[in-house]
Amino acid sequence: VGSRVVSPELVGSHVVSPSPWAHVWCHQVHGLTCGVTRPVGSRVVSPELVGSRVVSPELVGSRVVSPELVGSRVVSPELVGSRVVSPELVGSRVVSPELVGSRVVSPELVGSRVVSPELVGSHVMSSGLVGSPRSMGSPVVLPGQWGHM
């Protein structure tokens, strides 16, 4: 957790081996010569994972968030819309307790605790609407309306 290196179980998949980054070498004989050596059998990390701190084996080809993401500040964009089913994620920074078993429908929800329990599986509230939608006097935002938040 917190590492940029992915698990060795992922070798041969769309992510990389524990030595993911290419080795760049340079030497000077008649001018400067540089080259790149890649670890044997590894592949370049896919663009969606660049900058991601946590990649666990359970995430490859799966739509389920792994317990290893608990406490992580980073969730890759490809996780948006996936189901959060692991009980270990309750109360973590990745998703709020109310989101367990529900769908994360927008990147703005990652790391937030703004979904009211009675709205799970239906409407999702804007980050400024914590509390009852009626008492706040603000409209409920539907999952398809994130561009208007």
mmCIF file of C-alpha atoms in Angstrom:
data_model
loop_
_atom_site.group_PDB
_atom_site.id
_atom_site.type_symbol
_atom_site.label_atom_id
_atom_site.label_comp_id
_atom_site.label_asym_id
_atom_site.label_seq_id
_atom_site.Cartn_x
_atom_site.Cartn_y
_atom_site.Cartn_z
ATOM 1 C CA VAL A 1 0.000 0.000 0.000
ATOM 2 C CA GLY A 2 1.424 3.329 -1.002
ATOM 3 C CA SER A 3 3.841 1.734 -3.420
ATOM 4 C CA ARG A 4 4.025 2.338 -7.142
ATOM 5 C CA VAL A 5 5.181 -1.246 -7.745
ATOM 6 C CA VAL A 6 2.527 -3.803 -8.578
ATOM 7 C CA SER A 7 2.294 -7.350 -7.320
ATOM 8 C CA PRO A 8 4.315 -10.111 -9.069
ATOM 9 C CA GLU A 9 1.100 -12.048 -9.700
ATOM 10 C CA LEU A 10 0.278 -9.467 -12.346
ATOM 11 C CA VAL A 11 3.187 -10.353 -14.639
ATOM 12 C CA GLY A 12 1.879 -11.111 -18.106
ATOM 13 C CA SER A 13 -1.331 -9.156 -17.606
ATOM 14 C CA HIS A 14 -2.044 -5.601 -18.715
ATOM 15 C CA VAL A 15 0.073 -4.286 -15.853
ATOM 16 C CA VAL A 16 3.718 -4.852 -15.081
ATOM 17 C CA SER A 17 6.223 -6.913 -13.166
ATOM 18 C CA PRO A 18 7.742 -5.785 -9.815
ATOM 19 C CA SER A 19 10.415 -3.984 -11.834
ATOM 20 C CA PRO A 20 8.052 -2.020 -14.037
ATOM 21 C CA TRP A 21 10.166 0.899 -15.091
ATOM 22 C CA ALA A 22 12.565 0.638 -17.986
ATOM 23 C CA HIS A 23 16.267 1.042 -17.210
ATOM 24 C CA VAL A 24 17.712 3.980 -19.110
ATOM 25 C CA TRP A 25 21.446 3.868 -19.669
ATOM 26 C CA CYS A 26 23.882 6.333 -21.227
ATOM 27 C CA HIS A 27 27.587 6.229 -21.973
ATOM 28 C CA GLN A 28 29.975 8.570 -23.708
ATOM 29 C CA VAL A 29 32.475 7.232 -26.232
ATOM 30 C CA HIS A 30 32.196 9.251 -29.431
ATOM 31 C CA GLY A 31 29.435 11.518 -28.246
ATOM 32 C CA LEU A 32 26.637 10.620 -25.850
ATOM 33 C CA THR A 33 24.827 7.340 -26.479
ATOM 34 C CA CYS A 34 21.690 6.345 -24.588
ATOM 35 C CA GLY A 35 19.420 3.321 -24.679
ATOM 36 C CA VAL A 36 16.554 1.675 -22.872
ATOM 37 C CA THR A 37 16.460 -1.802 -21.372
ATOM 38 C CA ARG A 38 13.153 -3.279 -20.259
ATOM 39 C CA PRO A 39 12.819 -6.088 -17.713
ATOM 40 C CA VAL A 40 12.323 -9.405 -19.521
ATOM 41 C CA GLY A 41 8.686 -10.454 -19.671
ATOM 42 C CA SER A 42 7.285 -7.228 -18.296
ATOM 43 C CA ARG A 43 4.925 -4.847 -19.988
ATOM 44 C CA VAL A 44 4.367 -1.136 -19.825
ATOM 45 C CA VAL A 45 1.739 -0.043 -17.338
ATOM 46 C CA SER A 46 -1.549 0.929 -18.949
ATOM 47 C CA PRO A 47 -2.299 4.677 -19.053
ATOM 48 C CA GLU A 48 -5.148 4.430 -16.533
ATOM 49 C CA LEU A 49 -2.770 3.162 -13.857
ATOM 50 C CA VAL A 50 -0.077 5.817 -14.301
ATOM 51 C CA GLY A 51 0.269 7.730 -11.054
ATOM 52 C CA SER A 52 -1.742 5.182 -9.102
ATOM 53 C CA ARG A 53 -0.192 4.197 -5.799
ATOM 54 C CA VAL A 54 -2.039 0.943 -5.209
ATOM 55 C CA VAL A 55 -2.569 -1.946 -7.600
ATOM 56 C CA SER A 56 -3.493 -5.310 -6.159
ATOM 57 C CA PRO A 57 -3.821 -8.662 -7.966
ATOM 58 C CA GLU A 58 -7.532 -8.797 -7.161
ATOM 59 C CA LEU A 59 -8.179 -5.728 -9.284
ATOM 60 C CA VAL A 60 -6.957 -7.256 -12.547
ATOM 61 C CA GLY A 61 -9.923 -8.287 -14.646
ATOM 62 C CA SER A 62 -12.173 -7.735 -11.660
ATOM 63 C CA ARG A 63 -14.651 -5.036 -10.734
ATOM 64 C CA VAL A 64 -14.280 -5.619 -7.008
ATOM 65 C CA VAL A 65 -12.257 -3.296 -4.814
ATOM 66 C CA SER A 66 -9.655 -5.173 -2.811
ATOM 67 C CA PRO A 67 -9.042 -4.790 0.952
ATOM 68 C CA GLU A 68 -5.531 -3.587 0.131
ATOM 69 C CA LEU A 69 -7.066 -0.283 -0.950
ATOM 70 C CA VAL A 70 -8.221 0.504 2.594
ATOM 71 C CA GLY A 71 -6.790 3.837 3.665
ATOM 72 C CA SER A 72 -5.459 4.612 0.217
ATOM 73 C CA ARG A 73 -5.926 8.107 -1.175
ATOM 74 C CA VAL A 74 -5.775 6.926 -4.772
ATOM 75 C CA VAL A 75 -8.422 5.063 -6.742
ATOM 76 C CA SER A 76 -7.829 4.654 -10.467
ATOM 77 C CA PRO A 77 -10.482 6.037 -12.847
ATOM 78 C CA GLU A 78 -11.310 2.560 -14.094
ATOM 79 C CA LEU A 79 -12.791 1.753 -10.672
ATOM 80 C CA VAL A 80 -15.586 4.300 -11.147
ATOM 81 C CA GLY A 81 -18.801 2.365 -11.577
ATOM 82 C CA SER A 82 -17.462 -0.774 -9.966
ATOM 83 C CA ARG A 83 -19.049 -2.413 -6.964
ATOM 84 C CA VAL A 84 -17.504 -1.953 -3.541
ATOM 85 C CA VAL A 85 -18.226 -5.131 -1.647
ATOM 86 C CA SER A 86 -15.359 -5.658 0.751
ATOM 87 C CA PRO A 87 -16.329 -5.007 4.404
ATOM 88 C CA GLU A 88 -12.752 -3.981 5.148
ATOM 89 C CA LEU A 89 -13.390 -0.781 3.203
ATOM 90 C CA VAL A 90 -15.949 0.479 5.736
ATOM 91 C CA GLY A 91 -14.822 3.802 7.183
ATOM 92 C CA SER A 92 -11.782 4.035 4.939
ATOM 93 C CA ARG A 93 -10.754 6.977 2.800
ATOM 94 C CA VAL A 94 -11.619 5.134 -0.379
ATOM 95 C CA VAL A 95 -15.367 4.908 0.174
ATOM 96 C CA SER A 96 -17.757 5.694 2.977
ATOM 97 C CA PRO A 97 -19.605 3.002 4.973
ATOM 98 C CA GLU A 98 -22.820 3.860 3.151
ATOM 99 C CA LEU A 99 -21.243 2.999 -0.194
ATOM 100 C CA VAL A 100 -20.421 -0.631 0.681
ATOM 101 C CA GLY A 101 -22.293 -2.808 -1.781
ATOM 102 C CA SER A 102 -23.482 0.170 -3.805
ATOM 103 C CA ARG A 103 -22.167 1.720 -6.971
ATOM 104 C CA VAL A 104 -19.613 4.510 -7.101
ATOM 105 C CA VAL A 105 -21.058 6.554 -9.922
ATOM 106 C CA SER A 106 -18.754 9.548 -10.068
ATOM 107 C CA PRO A 107 -15.055 10.332 -9.450
ATOM 108 C CA GLU A 108 -16.173 13.115 -7.112
ATOM 109 C CA LEU A 109 -17.442 10.486 -4.665
ATOM 110 C CA VAL A 110 -14.034 8.848 -4.212
ATOM 111 C CA GLY A 111 -12.873 9.489 -0.673
ATOM 112 C CA SER A 112 -16.087 11.256 0.299
ATOM 113 C CA ARG A 113 -18.713 10.390 2.882
ATOM 114 C CA VAL A 114 -21.629 12.223 1.324
ATOM 115 C CA VAL A 115 -24.113 9.515 0.435
ATOM 116 C CA SER A 116 -27.090 9.223 2.724
ATOM 117 C CA PRO A 117 -27.910 5.596 3.760
ATOM 118 C CA GLU A 118 -31.468 5.795 2.491
ATOM 119 C CA LEU A 119 -30.229 6.906 -0.931
ATOM 120 C CA VAL A 120 -27.940 3.933 -1.579
ATOM 121 C CA GLY A 121 -28.874 2.335 -4.871
ATOM 122 C CA SER A 122 -30.985 5.277 -5.967
ATOM 123 C CA HIS A 123 -30.131 8.976 -5.860
ATOM 124 C CA VAL A 124 -26.728 10.280 -4.916
ATOM 125 C CA MET A 125 -26.270 13.563 -3.095
ATOM 126 C CA SER A 126 -23.914 16.346 -4.055
ATOM 127 C CA SER A 127 -20.921 16.983 -1.782
ATOM 128 C CA GLY A 128 -22.624 20.092 -0.466
ATOM 129 C CA LEU A 129 -25.783 18.257 0.524
ATOM 130 C CA VAL A 130 -24.658 16.249 3.560
ATOM 131 C CA GLY A 131 -27.742 15.597 5.617
ATOM 132 C CA SER A 132 -31.373 15.357 4.657
ATOM 133 C CA PRO A 133 -32.133 16.730 1.193
ATOM 134 C CA ARG A 134 -35.323 18.304 2.507
ATOM 135 C CA SER A 135 -33.752 19.958 5.521
ATOM 136 C CA MET A 136 -30.954 21.366 3.384
ATOM 137 C CA GLY A 137 -33.430 22.662 0.828
ATOM 138 C CA SER A 138 -31.243 21.437 -2.030
ATOM 139 C CA PRO A 139 -32.136 19.162 -4.933
ATOM 140 C CA VAL A 140 -31.059 15.535 -5.079
ATOM 141 C CA VAL A 141 -28.553 14.947 -7.852
ATOM 142 C CA LEU A 142 -29.085 11.924 -10.035
ATOM 143 C CA PRO A 143 -26.072 9.806 -11.066
ATOM 144 C CA GLY A 144 -26.329 11.072 -14.640
ATOM 145 C CA GLN A 145 -26.212 14.733 -13.643
ATOM 146 C CA TRP A 146 -22.630 15.028 -12.414
ATOM 147 C CA GLY A 147 -21.767 17.474 -15.157
ATOM 148 C CA HIS A 148 -24.175 19.964 -13.590
ATOM 149 C CA MET A 149 -22.850 19.838 -10.030
#
